[in-house]
PDB file of C-alpha atoms in Angstrom:
ATOM      1  CA  MET A   1       4.834  14.348 -16.405  1.00  0.00           C
ATOM      2  CA  THR A   2       1.985  16.255 -14.723  1.00  0.00           C
ATOM      3  CA  GLN A   3      -0.720  14.361 -17.212  1.00  0.00           C
ATOM      4  CA  PHE A   4       0.339  10.705 -16.306  1.00  0.00           C
ATOM      5  CA  LYS A   5      -1.097  10.981 -13.269  1.00  0.00           C
ATOM      6  CA  ALA A   6      -4.010  11.735 -14.186  1.00  0.00           C
ATOM      7  CA  ARG A   7      -4.435   9.676 -17.686  1.00  0.00           C
ATOM      8  CA  LEU A   8      -3.759   7.105 -14.486  1.00  0.00           C
ATOM      9  CA  ALA A   9      -6.576   8.081 -12.772  1.00  0.00           C
ATOM     10  CA  ALA A  10      -9.153   8.327 -14.983  1.00  0.00           C
ATOM     11  CA  GLY A  11      -8.288   4.859 -16.249  1.00  0.00           C
ATOM     12  CA  GLU A  12      -7.037   5.756 -19.554  1.00  0.00           C
ATOM     13  CA  MET A  13      -5.316   2.434 -21.089  1.00  0.00           C
ATOM     14  CA  LEU A  14      -1.619   3.148 -21.258  1.00  0.00           C
ATOM     15  CA  ALA A  15       1.009   0.933 -22.711  1.00  0.00           C
ATOM     16  CA  GLY A  16       4.715   0.712 -21.590  1.00  0.00           C
ATOM     17  CA  THR A  17       7.387  -1.584 -20.908  1.00  0.00           C
ATOM     18  CA  PHE A  18      10.685  -2.638 -19.303  1.00  0.00           C
ATOM     19  CA  VAL A  19      13.478  -1.221 -19.534  1.00  0.00           C
ATOM     20  CA  LYS A  20      15.916  -3.863 -18.462  1.00  0.00           C
ATOM     21  CA  THR A  21      19.366  -2.782 -20.280  1.00  0.00           C
ATOM     22  CA  PRO A  22      20.959   0.755 -17.786  1.00  0.00           C
ATOM     23  CA  ALA A  23      22.053   2.767 -20.717  1.00  0.00           C
ATOM     24  CA  ILE A  24      20.525   6.298 -21.505  1.00  0.00           C
ATOM     25  CA  GLU A  25      20.650   4.765 -25.036  1.00  0.00           C
ATOM     26  CA  MET A  26      17.682   2.439 -24.465  1.00  0.00           C
ATOM     27  CA  VAL A  27      15.820   5.372 -22.850  1.00  0.00           C
ATOM     28  CA  GLU A  28      16.734   7.520 -25.737  1.00  0.00           C
ATOM     29  CA  ILE A  29      15.337   5.378 -28.127  1.00  0.00           C
ATOM     30  CA  LEU A  30      12.388   3.874 -26.778  1.00  0.00           C
ATOM     31  CA  ALA A  31      11.285   7.759 -26.181  1.00  0.00           C
ATOM     32  CA  MET A  32      10.904   7.898 -30.397  1.00  0.00           C
ATOM     33  CA  SER A  33       8.562   4.937 -29.990  1.00  0.00           C
ATOM     34  CA  GLY A  34       5.201   6.361 -28.981  1.00  0.00           C
ATOM     35  CA  LEU A  35       5.091   4.694 -25.629  1.00  0.00           C
ATOM     36  CA  ASP A  36       2.807   6.089 -22.860  1.00  0.00           C
ATOM     37  CA  PHE A  37       5.522   5.491 -19.979  1.00  0.00           C
ATOM     38  CA  LEU A  38       9.199   3.410 -19.117  1.00  0.00           C
ATOM     39  CA  CYS A  39       9.755   1.208 -15.859  1.00  0.00           C
ATOM     40  CA  LEU A  40      13.638   0.779 -15.128  1.00  0.00           C
ATOM     41  CA  ASP A  41      13.408  -2.653 -13.627  1.00  0.00           C
ATOM     42  CA  ALA A  42      15.867  -2.381 -10.424  1.00  0.00           C
ATOM     43  CA  GLU A  43      14.381  -5.764  -9.009  1.00  0.00           C
ATOM     44  CA  HIS A  44      15.101  -8.170 -11.711  1.00  0.00           C
ATOM     45  CA  ALA A  45      18.084  -6.291 -13.858  1.00  0.00           C
ATOM     46  CA  PRO A  46      21.366  -4.137 -13.232  1.00  0.00           C
ATOM     47  CA  PHE A  47      20.192  -0.627 -12.118  1.00  0.00           C
ATOM     48  CA  ASP A  48      21.958   0.564  -8.897  1.00  0.00           C
ATOM     49  CA  ARG A  49      21.766   4.399  -8.178  1.00  0.00           C
ATOM     50  CA  GLY A  50      24.727   5.368 -10.315  1.00  0.00           C
ATOM     51  CA  ARG A  51      22.747   3.884 -13.780  1.00  0.00           C
ATOM     52  CA  ILE A  52      19.449   4.925 -12.636  1.00  0.00           C
ATOM     53  CA  ASP A  53      20.276   8.557 -12.566  1.00  0.00           C
ATOM     54  CA  PRO A  54      21.155   9.359 -15.850  1.00  0.00           C
ATOM     55  CA  CYS A  55      18.374   7.539 -17.019  1.00  0.00           C
ATOM     56  CA  LEU A  56      16.035   9.166 -15.251  1.00  0.00           C
ATOM     57  CA  ALA A  57      17.623  12.554 -16.271  1.00  0.00           C
ATOM     58  CA  LEU A  58      17.228  11.815 -19.843  1.00  0.00           C
ATOM     59  CA  ALA A  59      13.437  10.628 -19.687  1.00  0.00           C
ATOM     60  CA  ARG A  60      12.283  13.549 -17.828  1.00  0.00           C
ATOM     61  CA  ALA A  61      14.553  15.908 -19.912  1.00  0.00           C
ATOM     62  CA  LEU A  62      12.491  14.554 -23.273  1.00  0.00           C
ATOM     63  CA  GLY A  63       9.009  14.751 -20.995  1.00  0.00           C
ATOM     64  CA  LEU A  64       8.827  10.600 -21.071  1.00  0.00           C
ATOM     65  CA  PRO A  65       7.327   9.253 -17.453  1.00  0.00           C
ATOM     66  CA  CYS A  66       9.608   6.839 -16.271  1.00  0.00           C
ATOM     67  CA  LEU A  67       8.712   4.934 -13.283  1.00  0.00           C
ATOM     68  CA  VAL A  68      11.113   3.015 -11.483  1.00  0.00           C
ATOM     69  CA  ARG A  69      10.440  -0.729 -10.057  1.00  0.00           C
ATOM     70  CA  VAL A  70      12.662  -0.655  -6.740  1.00  0.00           C
ATOM     71  CA  SER A  71      14.216  -3.695  -5.162  1.00  0.00           C
ATOM     72  CA  ALA A  72      12.967  -3.884  -1.986  1.00  0.00           C
ATOM     73  CA  ALA A  73       9.972  -2.310  -0.750  1.00  0.00           C
ATOM     74  CA  THR A  74      12.354   0.215   1.474  1.00  0.00           C
ATOM     75  CA  PRO A  75      11.882   3.783   2.476  1.00  0.00           C
ATOM     76  CA  ASP A  76      15.476   4.761   1.214  1.00  0.00           C
ATOM     77  CA  ALA A  77      15.202   2.580  -2.275  1.00  0.00           C
ATOM     78  CA  ILE A  78      11.572   4.801  -2.840  1.00  0.00           C
ATOM     79  CA  LEU A  79      13.802   8.143  -1.378  1.00  0.00           C
ATOM     80  CA  GLN A  80      16.435   7.431  -3.872  1.00  0.00           C
ATOM     81  CA  VAL A  81      14.780   7.147  -7.042  1.00  0.00           C
ATOM     82  CA  LEU A  82      11.994   9.676  -6.491  1.00  0.00           C
ATOM     83  CA  ASP A  83      14.619  12.523  -5.694  1.00  0.00           C
ATOM     84  CA  ALA A  84      16.287  10.892  -8.784  1.00  0.00           C
ATOM     85  CA  GLY A  85      13.321  11.925 -11.203  1.00  0.00           C
ATOM     86  CA  ALA A  86      11.115   8.874 -11.170  1.00  0.00           C
ATOM     87  CA  THR A  87       7.553   9.842 -12.071  1.00  0.00           C
ATOM     88  CA  GLY A  88       6.777   6.719  -9.706  1.00  0.00           C
ATOM     89  CA  VAL A  89       7.069   3.538  -7.814  1.00  0.00           C
ATOM     90  CA  VAL A  90       6.311   0.358  -8.365  1.00  0.00           C
ATOM     91  CA  VAL A  91       7.095  -1.403  -5.289  1.00  0.00           C
ATOM     92  CA  PRO A  92       7.324  -5.410  -5.421  1.00  0.00           C
ATOM     93  CA  HIS A  93       5.700  -8.085  -2.753  1.00  0.00           C
ATOM     94  CA  VAL A  94       3.244  -5.487  -1.176  1.00  0.00           C
ATOM     95  CA  ASP A  95       1.069  -8.576   0.372  1.00  0.00           C
ATOM     96  CA  SER A  96      -0.686  -6.354   3.291  1.00  0.00           C
ATOM     97  CA  ALA A  97      -2.342  -3.176   4.120  1.00  0.00           C
ATOM     98  CA  GLU A  98       0.219  -1.885   6.481  1.00  0.00           C
ATOM     99  CA  LYS A  99       2.922  -2.764   3.658  1.00  0.00           C
ATOM    100  CA  ALA A 100       0.795  -0.781   1.960  1.00  0.00           C
ATOM    101  CA  ALA A 101       0.249   2.313   4.165  1.00  0.00           C
ATOM    102  CA  ALA A 102       4.017   2.078   4.669  1.00  0.00           C
ATOM    103  CA  ILE A 103       5.444   2.467   1.143  1.00  0.00           C
ATOM    104  CA  ALA A 104       2.650   5.335   0.390  1.00  0.00           C
ATOM    105  CA  LYS A 105       4.224   6.933   3.202  1.00  0.00           C
ATOM    106  CA  ALA A 106       7.452   6.330   2.236  1.00  0.00           C
ATOM    107  CA  ALA A 107       6.560   7.977  -1.359  1.00  0.00           C
ATOM    108  CA  HIS A 108       5.014  11.061  -0.112  1.00  0.00           C
ATOM    109  CA  PHE A 109       6.466  14.172   1.562  1.00  0.00           C
ATOM    110  CA  GLY A 110       4.928  14.774   5.345  1.00  0.00           C
ATOM    111  CA  HIS A 111       5.532  13.430   8.769  1.00  0.00           C
ATOM    112  CA  GLY A 112       7.576  10.623   9.331  1.00  0.00           C
ATOM    113  CA  GLY A 113       7.023  10.077   5.196  1.00  0.00           C
ATOM    114  CA  ARG A 114       9.350  10.987   2.117  1.00  0.00           C
ATOM    115  CA  GLY A 115      12.142  13.032   3.509  1.00  0.00           C
ATOM    116  CA  PHE A 116      12.812  17.038   2.024  1.00  0.00           C
ATOM    117  CA  ALA A 117      15.628  18.545   0.309  1.00  0.00           C
ATOM    118  CA  GLY A 118      15.395  21.274  -2.448  1.00  0.00           C
ATOM    119  CA  SER A 119      18.924  20.340  -3.916  1.00  0.00           C
ATOM    120  CA  THR A 120      17.574  17.148  -5.906  1.00  0.00           C
ATOM    121  CA  ARG A 121      16.729  16.915  -9.267  1.00  0.00           C
ATOM    122  CA  TRP A 122      12.876  16.357  -8.264  1.00  0.00           C
ATOM    123  CA  ALA A 123      13.196  19.477  -6.820  1.00  0.00           C
ATOM    124  CA  GLY A 124      14.972  22.016  -9.779  1.00  0.00           C
ATOM    125  CA  TYR A 125      18.351  21.868  -7.757  1.00  0.00           C
ATOM    126  CA  ALA A 126      16.945  24.245  -5.378  1.00  0.00           C
ATOM    127  CA  THR A 127      15.320  26.421  -8.210  1.00  0.00           C
ATOM    128  CA  ARG A 128      11.865  25.340  -6.638  1.00  0.00           C
ATOM    129  CA  SER A 129      10.169  26.899  -3.786  1.00  0.00           C
ATOM    130  CA  MET A 130       9.127  24.138  -0.853  1.00  0.00           C
ATOM    131  CA  GLY A 131       5.303  24.885  -1.877  1.00  0.00           C
ATOM    132  CA  GLU A 132       6.332  24.303  -5.752  1.00  0.00           C
ATOM    133  CA  VAL A 133       8.188  21.055  -5.010  1.00  0.00           C
ATOM    134  CA  LEU A 134       5.317  19.992  -2.133  1.00  0.00           C
ATOM    135  CA  ALA A 135       2.636  20.457  -5.121  1.00  0.00           C
ATOM    136  CA  ARG A 136       4.396  18.575  -7.846  1.00  0.00           C
ATOM    137  CA  SER A 137       4.802  15.444  -5.643  1.00  0.00           C
ATOM    138  CA  ARG A 138       0.740  15.651  -5.208  1.00  0.00           C
ATOM    139  CA  ASP A 139       0.385  16.340  -8.875  1.00  0.00           C
ATOM    140  CA  GLU A 140       3.005  13.702 -10.054  1.00  0.00           C
ATOM    141  CA  THR A 141       4.046  10.784  -8.067  1.00  0.00           C
ATOM    142  CA  VAL A 142       2.642   7.498  -8.795  1.00  0.00           C
ATOM    143  CA  VAL A 143       2.832   4.423  -6.262  1.00  0.00           C
ATOM    144  CA  LEU A 144       2.156   1.586  -7.549  1.00  0.00           C
ATOM    145  CA  ALA A 145       2.012  -2.260  -5.116  1.00  0.00           C
ATOM    146  CA  GLN A 146       2.519  -5.282  -6.698  1.00  0.00           C
ATOM    147  CA  ILE A 147       0.636  -7.958  -6.159  1.00  0.00           C
ATOM    148  CA  GLU A 148       2.214 -11.432  -6.622  1.00  0.00           C
ATOM    149  CA  GLU A 149       1.782 -13.524  -3.768  1.00  0.00           C
ATOM    150  CA  PRO A 150      -1.567 -15.116  -2.451  1.00  0.00           C
ATOM    151  CA  GLU A 151      -1.862 -13.197   0.849  1.00  0.00           C
ATOM    152  CA  GLY A 152      -1.539  -9.899  -1.067  1.00  0.00           C
ATOM    153  CA  VAL A 153      -4.538 -11.011  -2.976  1.00  0.00           C
ATOM    154  CA  ALA A 154      -6.418 -11.822  -0.143  1.00  0.00           C
ATOM    155  CA  ALA A 155      -5.580  -8.285   1.483  1.00  0.00           C
ATOM    156  CA  SER A 156      -6.204  -6.402  -1.991  1.00  0.00           C
ATOM    157  CA  ALA A 157      -9.085  -4.840  -1.311  1.00  0.00           C
ATOM    158  CA  GLU A 158      -7.244  -3.180   1.812  1.00  0.00           C
ATOM    159  CA  ILE A 159      -4.192  -2.609  -0.324  1.00  0.00           C
ATOM    160  CA  ALA A 160      -6.569  -0.930  -2.982  1.00  0.00           C
ATOM    161  CA  ALA A 161      -8.407   1.495  -0.363  1.00  0.00           C
ATOM    162  CA  THR A 162      -5.191   2.415   1.113  1.00  0.00           C
ATOM    163  CA  GLU A 163      -4.710   6.486   0.923  1.00  0.00           C
ATOM    164  CA  GLY A 164      -1.753   7.242  -1.311  1.00  0.00           C
ATOM    165  CA  ILE A 165      -1.633   4.059  -3.715  1.00  0.00           C
ATOM    166  CA  ASP A 166      -2.407   4.727  -7.339  1.00  0.00           C
ATOM    167  CA  GLY A 167      -2.753   1.252  -8.623  1.00  0.00           C
ATOM    168  CA  LEU A 168      -2.318  -2.012  -7.737  1.00  0.00           C
ATOM    169  CA  PHE A 169       0.311  -4.113 -10.332  1.00  0.00           C
ATOM    170  CA  LEU A 170      -0.945  -8.140 -11.021  1.00  0.00           C
ATOM    171  CA  GLY A 171       2.440 -10.146 -10.897  1.00  0.00           C
ATOM    172  CA  PRO A 172       1.272 -12.984 -13.132  1.00  0.00           C
ATOM    173  CA  ALA A 173       4.406 -14.864 -12.892  1.00  0.00           C
ATOM    174  CA  ASP A 174       5.462 -15.022  -9.208  1.00  0.00           C
ATOM    175  CA  LEU A 175       1.637 -15.119  -8.387  1.00  0.00           C
ATOM    176  CA  SER A 176       1.453 -18.592 -10.842  1.00  0.00           C
ATOM    177  CA  VAL A 177       4.569 -19.768  -8.845  1.00  0.00           C
ATOM    178  CA  ALA A 178       3.272 -19.049  -5.231  1.00  0.00           C
ATOM    179  CA  LEU A 179       0.000 -20.978  -6.374  1.00  0.00           C
ATOM    180  CA  GLY A 180       2.133 -23.847  -7.634  1.00  0.00           C
ATOM    181  CA  LYS A 181       1.718 -23.280 -11.156  1.00  0.00           C
ATOM    182  CA  THR A 182       4.496 -24.154 -13.682  1.00  0.00           C
ATOM    183  CA  ASP A 183       2.552 -21.665 -16.560  1.00  0.00           C
ATOM    184  CA  GLN A 184       0.292 -18.209 -16.306  1.00  0.00           C
ATOM    185  CA  SER A 185      -3.037 -20.252 -17.722  1.00  0.00           C
ATOM    186  CA  SER A 186      -4.643 -21.466 -14.500  1.00  0.00           C
ATOM    187  CA  PRO A 187      -7.897 -21.379 -13.680  1.00  0.00           C
ATOM    188  CA  GLU A 188      -6.571 -20.674  -9.915  1.00  0.00           C
ATOM    189  CA  LEU A 189      -4.252 -17.323 -11.622  1.00  0.00           C
ATOM    190  CA  MET A 190      -7.880 -15.979 -13.477  1.00  0.00           C
ATOM    191  CA  ALA A 191      -9.957 -16.575 -10.314  1.00  0.00           C
ATOM    192  CA  GLN A 192      -6.938 -14.566  -8.283  1.00  0.00           C
ATOM    193  CA  ILE A 193      -6.945 -12.059 -10.966  1.00  0.00           C
ATOM    194  CA  GLU A 194     -10.317 -11.382 -10.901  1.00  0.00           C
ATOM    195  CA  GLN A 195     -10.623 -10.439  -7.393  1.00  0.00           C
ATOM    196  CA  VAL A 196      -7.559  -7.955  -7.673  1.00  0.00           C
ATOM    197  CA  ALA A 197      -9.518  -6.560 -10.738  1.00  0.00           C
ATOM    198  CA  ALA A 198     -13.006  -6.527  -8.514  1.00  0.00           C
ATOM    199  CA  ALA A 199     -10.638  -4.342  -5.694  1.00  0.00           C
ATOM    200  CA  ALA A 200      -9.045  -2.312  -7.742  1.00  0.00           C
ATOM    201  CA  LYS A 201     -12.442  -1.103  -9.424  1.00  0.00           C
ATOM    202  CA  ALA A 202     -13.736  -0.737  -6.019  1.00  0.00           C
ATOM    203  CA  ALA A 203     -11.520   1.548  -4.688  1.00  0.00           C
ATOM    204  CA  GLY A 204     -11.250   3.744  -8.121  1.00  0.00           C
ATOM    205  CA  LYS A 205      -7.622   2.584  -8.599  1.00  0.00           C
ATOM    206  CA  ALA A 206      -5.752   1.653 -11.858  1.00  0.00           C
ATOM    207  CA  PHE A 207      -5.012  -1.846 -12.464  1.00  0.00           C
ATOM    208  CA  ALA A 208      -1.843  -3.028 -13.833  1.00  0.00           C
ATOM    209  CA  THR A 209       0.102  -6.072 -15.138  1.00  0.00           C
ATOM    210  CA  PHE A 210       2.658  -7.311 -17.347  1.00  0.00           C
ATOM    211  CA  VAL A 211       1.879  -8.685 -20.452  1.00  0.00           C
ATOM    212  CA  PRO A 212       4.448 -10.475 -22.973  1.00  0.00           C
ATOM    213  CA  ASN A 213       2.675  -8.980 -26.055  1.00  0.00           C
ATOM    214  CA  VAL A 214      -0.330  -7.090 -27.446  1.00  0.00           C
ATOM    215  CA  ALA A 215      -1.878 -10.398 -28.314  1.00  0.00           C
ATOM    216  CA  LYS A 216      -1.841 -11.226 -24.083  1.00  0.00           C
ATOM    217  CA  ALA A 217      -3.002  -7.794 -23.932  1.00  0.00           C
ATOM    218  CA  LYS A 218      -6.384  -7.962 -25.954  1.00  0.00           C
ATOM    219  CA  GLU A 219      -7.095 -11.651 -24.026  1.00  0.00           C
ATOM    220  CA  TRP A 220      -6.747 -10.342 -20.683  1.00  0.00           C
ATOM    221  CA  GLN A 221      -8.409  -7.276 -21.591  1.00  0.00           C
ATOM    222  CA  ARG A 222     -11.440  -8.247 -19.608  1.00  0.00           C
ATOM    223  CA  PHE A 223     -10.280  -8.160 -16.425  1.00  0.00           C
ATOM    224  CA  GLY A 224     -10.232  -3.912 -16.587  1.00  0.00           C
ATOM    225  CA  PHE A 225      -6.452  -3.652 -16.821  1.00  0.00           C
ATOM    226  CA  SER A 226      -5.586  -0.366 -17.764  1.00  0.00           C
ATOM    227  CA  LEU A 227      -1.658   0.117 -17.813  1.00  0.00           C
ATOM    228  CA  PHE A 228       0.002  -2.502 -19.553  1.00  0.00           C
ATOM    229  CA  PHE A 229       3.810  -3.351 -19.343  1.00  0.00           C
ATOM    230  CA  VAL A 230       4.590  -5.216 -22.402  1.00  0.00           C
ATOM    231  CA  ALA A 231       7.550  -7.291 -22.514  1.00  0.00           C
ATOM    232  CA  SER A 232      11.038  -5.721 -22.085  1.00  0.00           C
ATOM    233  CA  GLU A 233      13.244  -3.778 -24.632  1.00  0.00           C
ATOM    234  CA  GLN A 234      15.509  -6.951 -24.499  1.00  0.00           C
ATOM    235  CA  ALA A 235      12.716  -9.442 -25.496  1.00  0.00           C
ATOM    236  CA  TRP A 236      12.391  -6.968 -28.652  1.00  0.00           C
ATOM    237  CA  MET A 237      15.539  -6.867 -29.417  1.00  0.00           C
ATOM    238  CA  LEU A 238      15.570 -11.024 -29.213  1.00  0.00           C
ATOM    239  CA  THR A 239      12.072 -11.283 -31.285  1.00  0.00           C
ATOM    240  CA  GLY A 240      13.643  -9.131 -33.856  1.00  0.00           C
ATOM    241  CA  ALA A 241      16.690 -10.739 -33.791  1.00  0.00           C
ATOM    242  CA  LYS A 242      15.556 -14.170 -34.076  1.00  0.00           C
ATOM    243  CA  GLU A 243      12.954 -12.920 -37.077  1.00  0.00           C
ATOM    244  CA  ALA A 244      16.085 -11.520 -38.981  1.00  0.00           C
ATOM    245  CA  ALA A 245      18.216 -14.768 -38.345  1.00  0.00           C
ATOM    246  CA  SER A 246      15.373 -16.996 -39.537  1.00  0.00           C
ATOM    247  CA  GLY A 247      14.373 -15.319 -42.415  1.00  0.00           C
ATOM    248  CA  ILE A 248      18.430 -15.289 -43.588  1.00  0.00           C
ATOM    249  CA  LYS A 249      18.682 -18.583 -42.898  1.00  0.00           C
ATOM    250  CA  ALA A 250      15.548 -19.196 -45.095  1.00  0.00           C
ATOM    251  CA  LEU A 251      16.343 -17.356 -48.192  1.00  0.00           C
ATOM    252  CA  ARG A 252      19.745 -19.453 -48.260  1.00  0.00           C
ATOM    253  CA  GLY A 253      17.880 -22.201 -48.017  1.00  0.00           C
ATOM    254  CA  ASP A 254      18.860 -23.768 -44.524  1.00  0.00           C
ATOM    255  CA  ALA A 255      16.522 -26.697 -43.113  1.00  0.00           C
TER     256      ALA A 255
END
């Protein structure tokens, strides 16, 4: 678990996926896949605190880095998932340096920041000293700021330079919608990606994005992405099911 942040900082290319189904079995199965990390999607999937908790417990028991995309950039949302054992957070709609500073503060211990409790899973249920818990947070906790509006792109250099922000997550779908587009292939989107890429590189921060498949990751590798959130377990299940259904229909001679 401690290696994930170091690998991220080193610019190693890492692969993960969004988990949309709030079930520990999904975490258990995906832990056997060879993925570098998972991200529970509490923004766009039915994860509440009670469902996030066992998924994080299992991920931590299996030694699999597990992020959580929180539903909002609020201190309580960030605190709850980190206390439950999340390796880090992906925070949506970060469109200013001020918001970036606020989420970085909420995710780290310190005056006015993340509240300290020694009784949480993160703290080993009162089995670790305060010094150990604070050191663990410094070594492990990852904060990714999601850039998905033109305002966020414009402020990306300042956001990337914010202390406590470990990387920028480019949200191509929301950004395309904000640009008035109906797909994710416009020249305007490419220009925005290049601007955020330059900001991440200048600050020495990780650059992440969502891609539907490895082919898109290969295509977008030129932008300098080092962290790919590839599809979701639901998308992979549907793809596999469709392939099997089409294959059997072909065997039986369906048109």
